[in-house]
Short mmCIF file of C-alpha atoms in Angstrom, two decimals:
data_model
loop_
_atom_site.label_atom_id
_atom_site.label_comp_id
_atom_site.label_asym_id
_atom_site.label_seq_id
_atom_site.Cartn_x
_atom_site.Cartn_y
_atom_site.Cartn_z
CA MET N 1 8.34 12.46 -8.26
CA ASP N 2 11.42 10.82 -9.73
CA LEU N 3 11.69 7.60 -11.70
CA GLN N 4 12.47 5.62 -8.56
CA SER N 5 9.22 6.79 -6.98
CA TYR N 6 7.21 5.64 -9.98
CA LEU N 7 8.96 2.29 -9.96
CA ARG N 8 8.21 1.93 -6.26
CA ILE N 9 4.52 2.60 -6.96
CA LEU N 10 4.48 -0.06 -9.68
CA ARG N 11 6.23 -2.53 -7.42
CA LYS N 12 3.75 -2.00 -4.61
CA ASN N 13 0.78 -2.35 -6.94
CA TRP N 14 2.08 -5.35 -8.89
CA TRP N 15 -1.06 -7.27 -7.99
CA LEU N 16 -3.22 -4.63 -9.71
CA ILE N 17 -1.10 -4.87 -12.87
CA LEU N 18 -1.32 -8.66 -12.74
CA ILE N 19 -5.09 -8.63 -12.37
CA ALA N 20 -5.47 -6.19 -15.27
CA ALA N 21 -3.17 -8.32 -17.45
CA VAL N 22 -5.16 -11.46 -16.65
CA LEU N 23 -8.42 -9.67 -17.41
CA GLY N 24 -7.03 -8.33 -20.69
CA THR N 25 -5.82 -11.77 -21.71
CA GLY N 26 -9.15 -13.22 -20.72
CA GLY N 27 -10.87 -10.61 -22.87
CA GLY N 28 -8.76 -11.67 -25.85
CA VAL N 29 -9.66 -15.32 -25.26
CA LEU N 30 -13.35 -14.42 -24.92
CA ILE N 31 -13.26 -12.57 -28.23
CA ASN N 32 -11.75 -15.64 -29.88
CA VAL N 33 -14.44 -17.85 -28.43
CA GLU N 34 -17.38 -15.58 -29.25
CA ALA N 35 -16.23 -14.42 -32.70
CA THR N 36 -17.60 -16.16 -35.82
CA PRO N 37 -14.82 -17.65 -37.98
CA MET N 38 -14.47 -15.82 -41.29
CA TYR N 39 -13.11 -17.34 -44.52
CA ALA N 40 -11.45 -15.46 -47.37
CA SER N 41 -11.24 -16.09 -51.10
CA SER N 42 -9.17 -13.96 -53.45
CA VAL N 43 -8.70 -13.33 -57.15
CA THR N 44 -5.93 -11.29 -58.81
CA PHE N 45 -6.17 -9.36 -62.10
CA TYR N 46 -3.43 -8.12 -64.38
CA VAL N 47 -4.42 -4.73 -65.81
CA SER N 48 -3.00 -3.82 -69.19
CA THR N 49 -3.67 -1.32 -71.99
CA PRO N 50 -3.33 -2.28 -75.65
CA SER N 51 -0.53 -0.30 -77.30
CA ASP N 52 -2.84 0.86 -80.05
CA ALA N 53 -5.10 2.44 -77.42
CA ALA N 54 -2.11 4.51 -76.30
CA GLY N 55 -0.97 5.62 -79.71
CA GLY N 56 1.47 2.74 -80.11
CA ASN N 57 3.62 3.87 -77.15
CA ALA N 58 4.19 1.00 -74.69
CA TYR N 59 5.32 3.30 -71.85
CA THR N 60 2.27 5.47 -72.24
CA ALA N 61 0.09 2.37 -72.23
CA ASN N 62 1.61 1.17 -68.95
CA GLN N 63 1.15 4.56 -67.30
CA TYR N 64 -2.44 4.63 -68.47
CA ALA N 65 -3.07 1.23 -66.87
CA LEU N 66 -1.52 2.41 -63.59
CA ALA N 67 -3.79 5.44 -63.61
CA LYS N 68 -6.81 3.21 -64.04
CA ILE N 69 -5.93 0.90 -61.12
CA GLU N 70 -7.19 3.31 -58.44
CA SER N 71 -10.54 3.65 -60.19
CA TYR N 72 -10.90 -0.11 -60.53
CA THR N 73 -10.21 -0.51 -56.83
CA GLN N 74 -13.25 1.65 -56.12
CA LEU N 75 -15.36 -0.15 -58.75
CA MET N 76 -14.71 -3.50 -57.05
CA THR N 77 -17.17 -2.53 -54.28
CA SER N 78 -19.69 -0.81 -56.52
CA GLU N 79 -23.43 -1.57 -56.55
CA ARG N 80 -23.31 -2.53 -60.21
CA LEU N 81 -20.80 -5.29 -59.65
CA ALA N 82 -22.75 -6.51 -56.57
CA GLN N 83 -25.90 -6.75 -58.66
CA MET N 84 -24.08 -8.71 -61.36
CA ILE N 85 -22.70 -11.12 -58.69
CA ILE N 86 -26.13 -11.73 -57.18
CA ALA N 87 -27.58 -12.33 -60.62
CA ARG N 88 -24.84 -14.85 -61.47
CA THR N 89 -24.70 -16.76 -58.17
CA GLY N 90 -28.33 -16.52 -57.11
CA LEU N 91 -27.24 -15.90 -53.49
CA PRO N 92 -30.02 -14.70 -51.13
CA MET N 93 -28.03 -11.60 -50.19
CA SER N 94 -28.65 -7.89 -50.45
CA VAL N 95 -26.51 -5.62 -52.57
CA GLY N 96 -25.12 -3.95 -49.45
CA ALA N 97 -24.19 -7.30 -47.91
CA VAL N 98 -22.23 -8.30 -51.00
CA GLN N 99 -20.51 -4.92 -51.11
CA GLY N 100 -19.50 -5.26 -47.47
CA GLU N 101 -17.75 -8.59 -48.07
CA ILE N 102 -15.56 -7.37 -50.95
CA SER N 103 -12.31 -5.48 -50.56
CA ALA N 104 -9.74 -4.57 -53.20
CA ALA N 105 -6.11 -3.55 -53.11
CA SER N 106 -3.26 -2.99 -55.52
CA ASP N 107 0.45 -3.08 -54.91
CA LEU N 108 2.27 0.21 -55.31
CA ASN N 109 3.59 0.89 -58.83
CA THR N 110 2.21 -2.39 -60.17
CA VAL N 111 -0.67 -3.22 -62.44
CA LEU N 112 -1.91 -6.06 -60.23
CA LEU N 113 -5.35 -5.72 -58.62
CA THR N 114 -6.48 -8.20 -55.97
CA ALA N 115 -10.06 -8.64 -54.78
CA THR N 116 -10.73 -10.42 -51.49
CA VAL N 117 -14.09 -11.77 -50.35
CA THR N 118 -14.60 -12.45 -46.64
CA ASP N 119 -17.61 -14.45 -45.51
CA ALA N 120 -18.63 -16.70 -42.65
CA SER N 121 -19.35 -19.42 -45.22
CA PRO N 122 -16.33 -20.67 -47.16
CA THR N 123 -18.58 -21.87 -50.00
CA ARG N 124 -20.28 -18.47 -50.35
CA SER N 125 -16.94 -16.68 -50.18
CA LEU N 126 -15.55 -18.75 -53.07
CA ALA N 127 -18.73 -18.32 -55.11
CA ILE N 128 -18.59 -14.54 -54.88
CA ALA N 129 -14.87 -14.52 -55.76
CA SER N 130 -15.58 -16.68 -58.81
CA ALA N 131 -18.31 -14.28 -59.90
CA ILE N 132 -15.91 -11.36 -59.59
CA ALA N 133 -13.37 -13.16 -61.77
CA THR N 134 -16.01 -13.53 -64.48
CA ASP N 135 -18.04 -10.30 -64.22
CA PHE N 136 -15.54 -7.60 -63.22
CA GLY N 137 -13.75 -7.63 -66.58
CA THR N 138 -17.11 -7.52 -68.37
CA MET N 139 -18.23 -4.52 -66.30
CA VAL N 140 -14.98 -2.69 -67.03
CA ASP N 141 -15.37 -3.38 -70.76
CA GLN N 142 -18.85 -1.84 -70.57
CA LEU N 143 -17.66 1.22 -68.67
CA ASP N 144 -14.22 1.78 -70.14
CA ASN N 145 -14.40 1.64 -73.96
CA ARG N 146 -13.69 3.86 -76.98
CA THR N 147 -14.96 4.09 -80.52
CA SER N 148 -12.35 3.72 -83.21
CA LYS N 149 -12.20 5.72 -86.46
CA ASP N 150 -13.91 2.91 -88.30
CA GLY N 151 -16.75 2.90 -85.72
CA VAL N 152 -15.74 -0.33 -84.00
CA ALA N 153 -15.89 -0.28 -80.20
CA GLY N 154 -12.72 -1.43 -78.44
CA SER N 155 -11.64 -1.67 -74.82
CA THR N 156 -8.92 0.68 -73.65
CA VAL N 157 -7.99 -1.63 -70.74
CA VAL N 158 -7.77 -5.41 -70.54
CA LEU N 159 -8.09 -7.36 -67.25
CA ASN N 160 -6.73 -10.86 -67.14
CA VAL N 161 -7.09 -13.19 -64.15
CA THR N 162 -3.63 -14.27 -63.03
CA SER N 163 -4.46 -15.96 -59.73
CA GLY N 164 -7.56 -17.56 -58.25
CA PRO N 165 -10.28 -17.62 -57.34
CA THR N 166 -8.64 -19.29 -54.31
CA LEU N 167 -10.16 -20.11 -50.92
CA LYS N 168 -7.90 -20.07 -47.86
CA SER N 169 -8.43 -23.26 -45.93
CA ALA N 170 -7.99 -21.68 -42.48
CA PRO N 171 -10.21 -18.88 -41.15
CA VAL N 172 -8.68 -15.42 -41.49
CA SER N 173 -10.43 -14.24 -38.34
CA PRO N 174 -10.50 -14.23 -35.46
CA LYS N 175 -6.72 -13.96 -35.23
CA LYS N 176 -6.40 -15.81 -31.97
CA THR N 177 -2.76 -15.14 -31.18
CA THR N 178 -3.08 -11.47 -32.10
CA ASN N 179 -6.23 -11.01 -30.01
CA ILE N 180 -4.64 -12.61 -26.95
CA ALA N 181 -1.46 -10.55 -27.36
CA LEU N 182 -3.43 -7.33 -27.79
CA GLY N 183 -5.57 -8.20 -24.77
CA LEU N 184 -2.45 -8.79 -22.69
CA ILE N 185 -0.85 -5.53 -23.82
CA ALA N 186 -4.06 -3.59 -23.21
CA GLY N 187 -4.42 -5.18 -19.77
CA LEU N 188 -0.83 -4.36 -18.84
CA ALA N 189 -1.25 -0.78 -20.01
CA MET N 190 -4.46 -0.40 -18.04
CA GLY N 191 -2.89 -2.02 -14.98
CA VAL N 192 0.13 0.29 -15.09
CA GLY N 193 -2.16 3.27 -15.51
CA LEU N 194 -4.38 2.24 -12.60
CA ALA N 195 -1.34 1.50 -10.43
CA LEU N 196 0.18 4.92 -11.09
CA LEU N 197 -3.17 6.61 -10.56
CA ARG N 198 -3.66 4.76 -7.29
CA GLY N 199 -0.18 5.68 -6.14
CA LEU N 200 -0.55 9.35 -7.09
CA LEU N 201 -3.96 9.63 -5.44
CA ASP N 202 -2.75 7.88 -2.30
CA THR N 203 -1.86 10.65 0.13
CA SER N 204 -0.84 8.31 2.93
CA VAL N 205 2.78 7.89 3.98
CA ARG N 206 4.39 4.70 2.71
CA SER N 207 8.11 5.39 2.94
CA LEU N 208 10.61 6.77 5.41
CA ASP N 209 11.83 9.37 2.92
CA LEU N 210 8.32 10.70 2.39
CA LEU N 211 7.73 10.80 6.14
CA ARG N 212 10.88 12.88 6.62
CA GLU N 213 9.86 15.18 3.79
CA VAL N 214 6.28 15.74 4.96
CA SER N 215 6.98 16.09 8.67
CA GLY N 216 10.32 17.84 8.46
CA LEU N 217 11.39 15.60 11.36
CA PRO N 218 13.92 12.82 11.70
CA VAL N 219 12.50 9.30 11.70
CA VAL N 220 13.66 7.89 15.03
CA GLY N 221 12.12 4.47 14.51
CA ALA N 222 10.24 2.15 12.19
CA VAL N 223 8.20 -0.62 13.80
CA ALA N 224 7.91 -3.73 11.67
CA TYR N 225 4.48 -5.16 10.89
CA ASP N 226 3.64 -8.32 12.78
CA SER N 227 0.44 -10.24 12.16
CA ALA N 228 0.57 -11.52 15.75
CA ALA N 229 0.48 -7.97 17.13
CA LYS N 230 -3.31 -7.76 16.88
CA LYS N 231 -3.69 -10.72 19.20
CA THR N 232 -0.65 -9.90 21.37
CA PRO N 233 0.03 -6.15 21.12
CA ILE N 234 2.62 -6.05 23.92
CA LEU N 235 6.05 -7.66 23.97
CA ILE N 236 5.55 -10.76 26.07
CA GLY N 237 6.52 -14.37 25.48
CA ASP N 238 7.73 -15.02 21.95
CA GLN N 239 6.88 -11.45 20.97
CA ALA N 240 9.77 -10.26 23.16
CA ARG N 241 12.16 -11.80 20.64
CA SER N 242 10.36 -10.87 17.44
CA ILE N 243 11.42 -8.48 14.73
CA ARG N 244 8.86 -6.02 16.08
CA ALA N 245 10.55 -6.15 19.50
CA GLU N 246 13.89 -5.36 17.87
CA SER N 247 12.24 -2.36 16.20
CA PHE N 248 11.28 -0.99 19.61
CA ARG N 249 14.77 -1.63 20.97
CA GLN N 250 16.22 0.32 18.06
CA LEU N 251 13.77 3.12 18.81
CA ARG N 252 14.87 3.09 22.46
CA THR N 253 18.52 3.28 21.45
CA ASN N 254 17.89 6.14 19.04
CA LEU N 255 16.06 8.13 21.70
CA GLN N 256 18.77 7.52 24.28
CA PHE N 257 21.55 8.79 22.04
CA MET N 258 19.74 11.64 20.29
CA ASN N 259 21.07 14.27 22.70
CA VAL N 260 23.26 12.92 25.48
CA ASP N 261 23.80 16.40 26.87
CA ASN N 262 20.08 17.05 27.18
CA PRO N 263 18.49 13.62 27.80
CA VAL N 264 14.77 13.08 27.70
CA GLN N 265 13.30 12.01 31.01
CA VAL N 266 9.62 12.75 30.33
CA LEU N 267 8.54 11.57 26.88
CA VAL N 268 5.10 12.17 25.35
CA VAL N 269 3.90 9.67 22.75
CA THR N 270 1.11 10.85 20.46
CA SER N 271 -0.21 10.57 16.91
CA SER N 272 -2.19 12.60 14.40
CA VAL N 273 -5.39 10.56 14.52
CA ALA N 274 -6.67 7.42 16.22
CA ASN N 275 -5.65 3.84 15.41
CA GLU N 276 -2.07 4.62 14.49
CA GLY N 277 -0.50 2.52 17.23
CA LYS N 278 0.49 5.21 19.74
CA SER N 279 -0.68 3.29 22.82
CA THR N 280 1.10 0.10 21.81
CA THR N 281 4.17 2.15 20.93
CA ALA N 282 4.17 3.86 24.32
CA THR N 283 3.59 0.57 26.15
CA ASN N 284 6.23 -1.44 24.34
CA LEU N 285 8.72 1.40 24.48
CA ALA N 286 8.28 1.47 28.26
CA ILE N 287 8.80 -2.30 28.38
CA VAL N 288 12.07 -2.19 26.43
CA TYR N 289 13.28 0.78 28.49
CA ALA N 290 12.66 -1.26 31.65
CA GLU N 291 14.73 -4.10 30.20
CA THR N 292 17.83 -1.93 30.61
CA GLY N 293 17.35 -1.74 34.39
CA ARG N 294 16.10 1.83 34.37
CA ARG N 295 13.28 2.94 36.62
CA VAL N 296 10.46 3.42 34.12
CA LEU N 297 6.99 4.84 34.68
CA LEU N 298 4.29 4.51 32.04
CA ILE N 299 1.49 7.06 32.46
CA GLU N 300 -1.82 6.42 30.75
CA ALA N 301 -2.70 10.05 30.05
CA ASP N 302 -5.21 9.20 27.32
CA MET N 303 -8.21 9.66 29.58
CA ARG N 304 -10.65 9.59 26.67
CA ARG N 305 -9.98 6.16 25.16
CA PRO N 306 -7.48 4.47 27.52
CA ARG N 307 -5.84 1.31 26.24
CA VAL N 308 -2.60 0.83 28.19
CA ALA N 309 -4.10 -0.80 31.28
CA ASP N 310 -6.15 -3.13 29.11
CA TYR N 311 -3.05 -4.19 27.17
CA LEU N 312 -1.16 -4.92 30.36
CA GLY N 313 -4.05 -6.55 32.18
CA LEU N 314 -4.11 -3.92 34.95
CA GLU N 315 -6.94 -2.22 36.80
CA ARG N 316 -7.61 1.34 35.65
CA ALA N 317 -10.65 2.28 37.71
CA VAL N 318 -8.50 4.54 39.89
CA GLY N 319 -5.51 6.36 38.52
CA LEU N 320 -4.21 9.63 37.07
CA SER N 321 -7.52 11.51 36.95
CA ASN N 322 -8.17 10.65 40.60
CA VAL N 323 -4.69 11.82 41.61
CA LEU N 324 -5.13 15.13 39.79
CA ALA N 325 -8.53 15.57 41.40
CA GLY N 326 -6.93 15.13 44.83
CA GLN N 327 -8.85 11.99 45.65
CA VAL N 328 -5.79 9.70 46.13
CA GLU N 329 -2.03 9.91 46.41
CA PHE N 330 -0.08 8.89 43.33
CA ALA N 331 1.87 6.21 45.21
CA ASP N 332 -1.41 4.50 46.12
CA VAL N 333 -2.38 3.89 42.50
CA LEU N 334 0.94 2.98 40.92
CA GLN N 335 0.89 -0.58 39.62
CA PRO N 336 4.05 -2.58 38.87
CA TRP N 337 4.14 -4.86 35.86
CA GLY N 338 6.47 -7.62 34.76
CA THR N 339 9.81 -8.63 36.23
CA ASP N 340 11.89 -5.69 35.02
CA GLY N 341 10.52 -3.05 37.36
CA LEU N 342 8.10 -1.28 35.01
CA VAL N 343 5.52 0.79 36.93
CA VAL N 344 2.23 1.96 35.43
CA LEU N 345 0.00 4.87 36.40
CA PRO N 346 -3.37 4.05 34.78
CA SER N 347 -5.85 6.65 33.56
CA GLY N 348 -8.38 6.27 36.34
CA SER N 349 -11.95 7.48 36.12
CA ILE N 350 -12.93 9.09 32.80
CA PRO N 351 -13.13 12.84 33.53
CA PRO N 352 -15.22 15.40 31.65
CA ASN N 353 -12.22 17.72 31.16
CA PRO N 354 -9.06 15.76 30.29
CA SER N 355 -7.32 18.71 28.60
CA GLU N 356 -7.77 20.93 31.63
CA LEU N 357 -6.44 18.22 33.94
CA LEU N 358 -3.31 17.68 31.83
CA GLY N 359 -2.64 21.40 31.73
CA SER N 360 -3.31 21.99 35.40
CA GLN N 361 -0.72 22.94 37.99
CA ASN N 362 -1.47 19.66 39.76
CA MET N 363 -0.26 17.76 36.68
CA ILE N 364 2.89 19.84 36.44
CA ASP N 365 3.60 19.32 40.15
CA LEU N 366 2.90 15.59 39.83
CA VAL N 367 5.33 15.19 36.94
CA GLY N 368 7.91 17.20 38.86
CA GLU N 369 7.54 14.85 41.83
CA LEU N 370 7.68 11.74 39.65
CA ARG N 371 10.95 12.92 38.10
CA ASN N 372 12.53 12.25 41.50
CA TRP N 373 11.31 8.68 41.56
CA PHE N 374 11.87 7.48 38.00
CA ASP N 375 14.61 7.65 35.38
CA THR N 376 12.24 7.60 32.42
CA ILE N 377 8.58 8.60 32.25
CA ILE N 378 6.64 7.69 29.12
CA ILE N 379 3.23 9.28 28.68
CA ASP N 380 0.56 7.97 26.33
CA THR N 381 -1.65 10.86 25.18
CA PRO N 382 -4.66 11.17 22.82
CA PRO N 383 -4.22 12.02 19.11
CA LEU N 384 -3.37 15.60 18.21
CA LEU N 385 -6.00 16.46 15.63
CA PRO N 386 -9.22 15.52 17.47
CA VAL N 387 -8.28 17.03 20.85
CA THR N 388 -5.60 19.25 22.43
CA ASP N 389 -4.51 16.93 25.26
CA ALA N 390 -1.19 15.99 23.67
CA VAL N 391 -0.39 19.61 22.84
CA VAL N 392 -0.96 20.57 26.46
CA ALA N 393 1.22 17.72 27.70
CA ALA N 394 3.96 18.67 25.25
CA THR N 395 4.38 22.05 26.94
CA TRP N 396 5.82 20.52 30.12
CA ALA N 397 7.39 17.33 28.71
CA ASP N 398 11.02 16.98 27.70
CA GLY N 399 10.17 15.66 24.26
CA VAL N 400 7.47 14.35 21.95
CA ILE N 401 7.47 11.60 19.35
CA LEU N 402 4.81 11.46 16.67
CA VAL N 403 3.51 8.00 15.73
CA VAL N 404 2.57 7.56 12.06
CA ARG N 405 0.90 4.47 10.68
CA TYR N 406 2.15 3.14 7.36
CA GLY N 407 -0.43 3.42 4.59
CA LYS N 408 -3.04 5.13 6.79
CA THR N 409 -1.87 8.51 8.06
CA THR N 410 -2.13 11.15 5.35
CA ARG N 411 0.39 13.85 4.56
CA THR N 412 -2.08 16.57 5.51
CA GLN N 413 -2.73 14.99 8.90
CA ILE N 414 0.99 14.76 9.64
CA ALA N 415 1.66 18.34 8.58
CA THR N 416 -1.24 19.63 10.68
CA ALA N 417 -0.11 17.65 13.73
CA VAL N 418 3.45 18.94 13.46
CA ARG N 419 2.21 22.53 13.14
CA SER N 420 0.12 22.17 16.29
CA LEU N 421 3.20 21.02 18.24
CA HIS N 422 5.39 23.76 16.81
CA ALA N 423 2.75 26.29 17.84
CA VAL N 424 3.52 25.60 21.52
CA ASP N 425 7.29 25.30 20.96
CA ALA N 426 7.22 21.62 21.81
CA ARG N 427 10.48 19.69 21.50
CA ILE N 428 9.63 17.20 18.78
CA LEU N 429 12.21 14.44 18.81
CA GLY N 430 11.00 12.82 15.62
CA SER N 431 8.47 10.46 14.13
CA VAL N 432 7.94 6.72 14.35
CA LEU N 433 6.52 4.76 11.41
CA THR N 434 4.44 1.82 12.62
CA MET N 435 3.23 -1.30 10.80
CA ARG N 436 5.96 -0.99 8.21
CA PRO N 437 5.79 -4.05 5.93
CA ASN N 438 8.46 -6.74 6.05
CA LYS N 439 8.30 -7.30 2.29
CA GLY N 440 8.07 -5.06 -0.72
CA ALA N 441 9.57 -1.73 -1.72
CA ASP N 442 9.36 -0.27 1.79
CA ALA N 443 10.25 -3.42 3.69
CA ALA N 444 11.62 -3.02 7.17
CA GLY N 445 14.06 -5.85 6.54
CA GLY N 446 14.73 -9.02 8.46
CA TYR N 447 17.35 -10.10 10.90
CA ASP N 448 18.31 -13.39 9.20
CA GLY N 449 18.79 -15.62 12.21
CA TYR N 450 19.15 -12.94 14.87
CA GLY N 451 15.45 -12.72 15.61
CA TYR N 452 12.95 -15.30 16.75
CA HIS N 453 11.56 -17.60 14.06
CA GLU N 454 8.23 -19.26 14.70
CA ASP N 455 8.89 -21.85 12.02
CA ASP N 456 12.22 -22.88 13.55
CA PRO N 457 12.05 -23.58 17.29
CA SER N 458 15.82 -24.01 17.40
CA LYS N 459 16.14 -20.29 16.76
CA GLY N 460 13.74 -19.33 19.51
CA PRO N 461 14.56 -18.12 23.01
CA PRO N 462 16.85 -20.34 25.11
CA ALA N 463 15.07 -22.77 27.38
CA ASP N 464 16.69 -21.33 30.50
CA VAL N 465 15.46 -17.79 29.80
CA PRO N 466 11.97 -17.31 31.25
CA ALA N 467 9.42 -15.48 29.16
CA VAL N 468 8.15 -12.12 30.37
CA VAL N 469 4.72 -12.47 31.94
CA PRO N 470 2.37 -9.67 32.96
CA VAL N 471 2.43 -10.26 36.69
CA ALA N 472 2.12 -7.53 39.30
CA PRO N 473 4.67 -8.05 42.08
CA SER N 474 5.04 -5.67 44.99
CA VAL N 475 7.47 -2.86 44.39
CA VAL N 476 9.44 -0.83 46.90
CA LEU N 477 9.48 2.81 45.82
CA GLU N 478 12.50 4.67 47.13
CA ARG N 479 12.76 8.42 47.08
CA ASN N 480 16.31 8.20 45.87
CA PRO N 481 17.10 9.13 42.27
CA ARG N 482 19.97 6.66 42.13
CA ALA N 483 18.20 3.67 43.62
CA ALA N 484 16.42 1.34 41.25
CA VAL N 485 12.80 0.38 41.72
CA GLN N 486 12.95 -3.03 43.36
CA SER N 487 10.59 -5.82 42.55
CA VAL N 488 9.88 -8.93 44.55
CA ALA N 489 9.45 -12.17 42.69
CA ALA N 490 5.81 -13.01 42.22
CA ASP N 491 6.13 -16.46 43.70
CA HIS N 492 7.18 -14.87 47.03
CA VAL N 493 4.27 -12.44 47.29
CA GLN N 494 0.69 -13.29 48.12
CA GLY N 495 -0.42 -9.72 48.64
CA VAL N 496 0.34 -6.75 50.85
CA ASP N 497 -1.76 -4.21 52.66
CA ALA N 498 -0.28 -1.10 51.06
CA ALA N 499 -1.76 1.21 53.64
CA ALA N 500 -0.28 -0.67 56.61
CA VAL N 501 3.38 -1.01 55.74
CA GLU N 502 6.03 1.69 56.01
CA LEU N 503 9.29 1.20 54.16
CA ALA N 504 12.61 2.70 55.16
CA PRO N 505 14.62 4.15 52.23
CA THR N 506 17.79 2.16 51.57
CA ASN N 507 19.97 5.25 51.78
CA GLY N 508 18.93 5.79 55.41
CA ALA N 509 17.19 9.08 54.71
CA ALA N 510 13.97 9.84 56.42
CA GLY N 511 10.91 9.19 54.36
CA LYS N 512 8.18 6.73 53.60
CA GLY N 513 7.46 4.46 50.73
CA ARG N 514 4.51 2.26 49.93
CA LEU N 515 4.04 -1.25 48.68
CA VAL N 516 1.85 -0.85 45.65
CA ASN N 517 -0.56 -3.75 45.73
CA GLY N 518 -3.90 -4.69 47.20
CA GLY N 519 -4.51 -6.06 50.69
CA GLY N 520 -3.21 -9.37 51.93
CA SER N 521 -0.08 -10.57 53.67
CA LEU N 522 3.52 -10.81 52.68
CA ALA N 523 4.52 -14.44 52.87
CA GLY N 524 7.50 -15.04 55.12
CA VAL N 525 7.80 -11.37 56.12
CA ASP N 526 6.84 -9.71 59.37
CA THR N 527 4.84 -6.71 58.17
CA GLY N 528 5.36 -5.09 61.54
CA GLU N 529 9.04 -4.61 60.73
CA HIS N 530 10.65 -2.28 58.23
CA LEU N 531 11.75 -3.92 54.99
#
């Protein structure tokens, strides 16, 4: 991964970094609140050596004092001094407690020694520091002395108090600003670490570049995420002018111009696993294809968990499975939808052997016959990894697109799905990334005034343009590749007995068509005459 990839991970997981920073800062504040304030008193000694103790050489005397400083630093926390302090102050403290409150330090290359006493009680801290100022020099005189030639004892080192004992008025701990800053830094560091770990452990696809890399396929479309899609999965009403609708129109355009010399008439839509949006992709792609005036057939070939008919509000009790079983003719179960001439072949009865039906000669013959009636046939099939239905369908289709859901489909699932299609030499046109976010590092981008805005009715669809509604008008099917599927306005149709009406093809050729709708009468039309 390059630097840009890491930055993208951090940008996506900014909320995790923010939470960790807040928790770290909160931890620093909690420490400040819970910690007991500590007060410090200090006393500073000047360490010197009499020149006569160093043979009358001042330089030697100074060097001797410097050499003693390190030893005195250790003596400042000795048990002997602690005992002397307790005896002088009468404090109800143990020797170890007194030792733990005293610290000593000396500046480099100086003869200054500073003792600091830290205690929760400012009075006790000052008392101990005062005792040190009085008793430390006495203890040193007892430990560090020499006997002169005349038998008189004399100290080799003299300690003089130059500063203190002094009590600092403000507590020296907790250091509130430092604790909060350290908590913030620790929280940020932890948040960045967790964000990177989450990003590295996330094997799902969250960018177009990664999808291209994993699948080895071109990305022919990216469908924008729309919160309204769960309630209204198909492109009707306001959804027909949403950013998501534009995504499907871009997908349609990309598929139409991928290979103009070898156009795709029969298109299989599938995915790696369930819940990736393949059925909604197939349905909405068929809708936007029909908008161009093409004769479009949407086949619900997912006979295991059919969704297309439910999305469109159509009856799927009888359909593809019944046609393949020889129970009905395909023209009897085709159902038109909308006002653009879209025709749907629902799944029909749930069969025990969907894979065998899709791979049967009956299915191949049916698709061959349907090619004569429709310009574009879009087939919704089950996911690739659980079952082989889509692989079977890919063997006789003109092309396949693989639907991948942003943030859900893993790299392994995509690679396995692509391998299964390559194994049967399927023509894989590319992949489609669904539910791509509109904000963030992998945002699909907006249209800035060109799309429909729910918060601004003035930018919505014109008042004179009717919204698309899922009605089912009668449709005249003509066995003429160049003739468009005609649809009769819903307000002119009350119902037609499909079995009783014969339709003459518009090109004058012999043949029969059927009105695809339930029984009833055609208002204003003599059903005894040819239409």
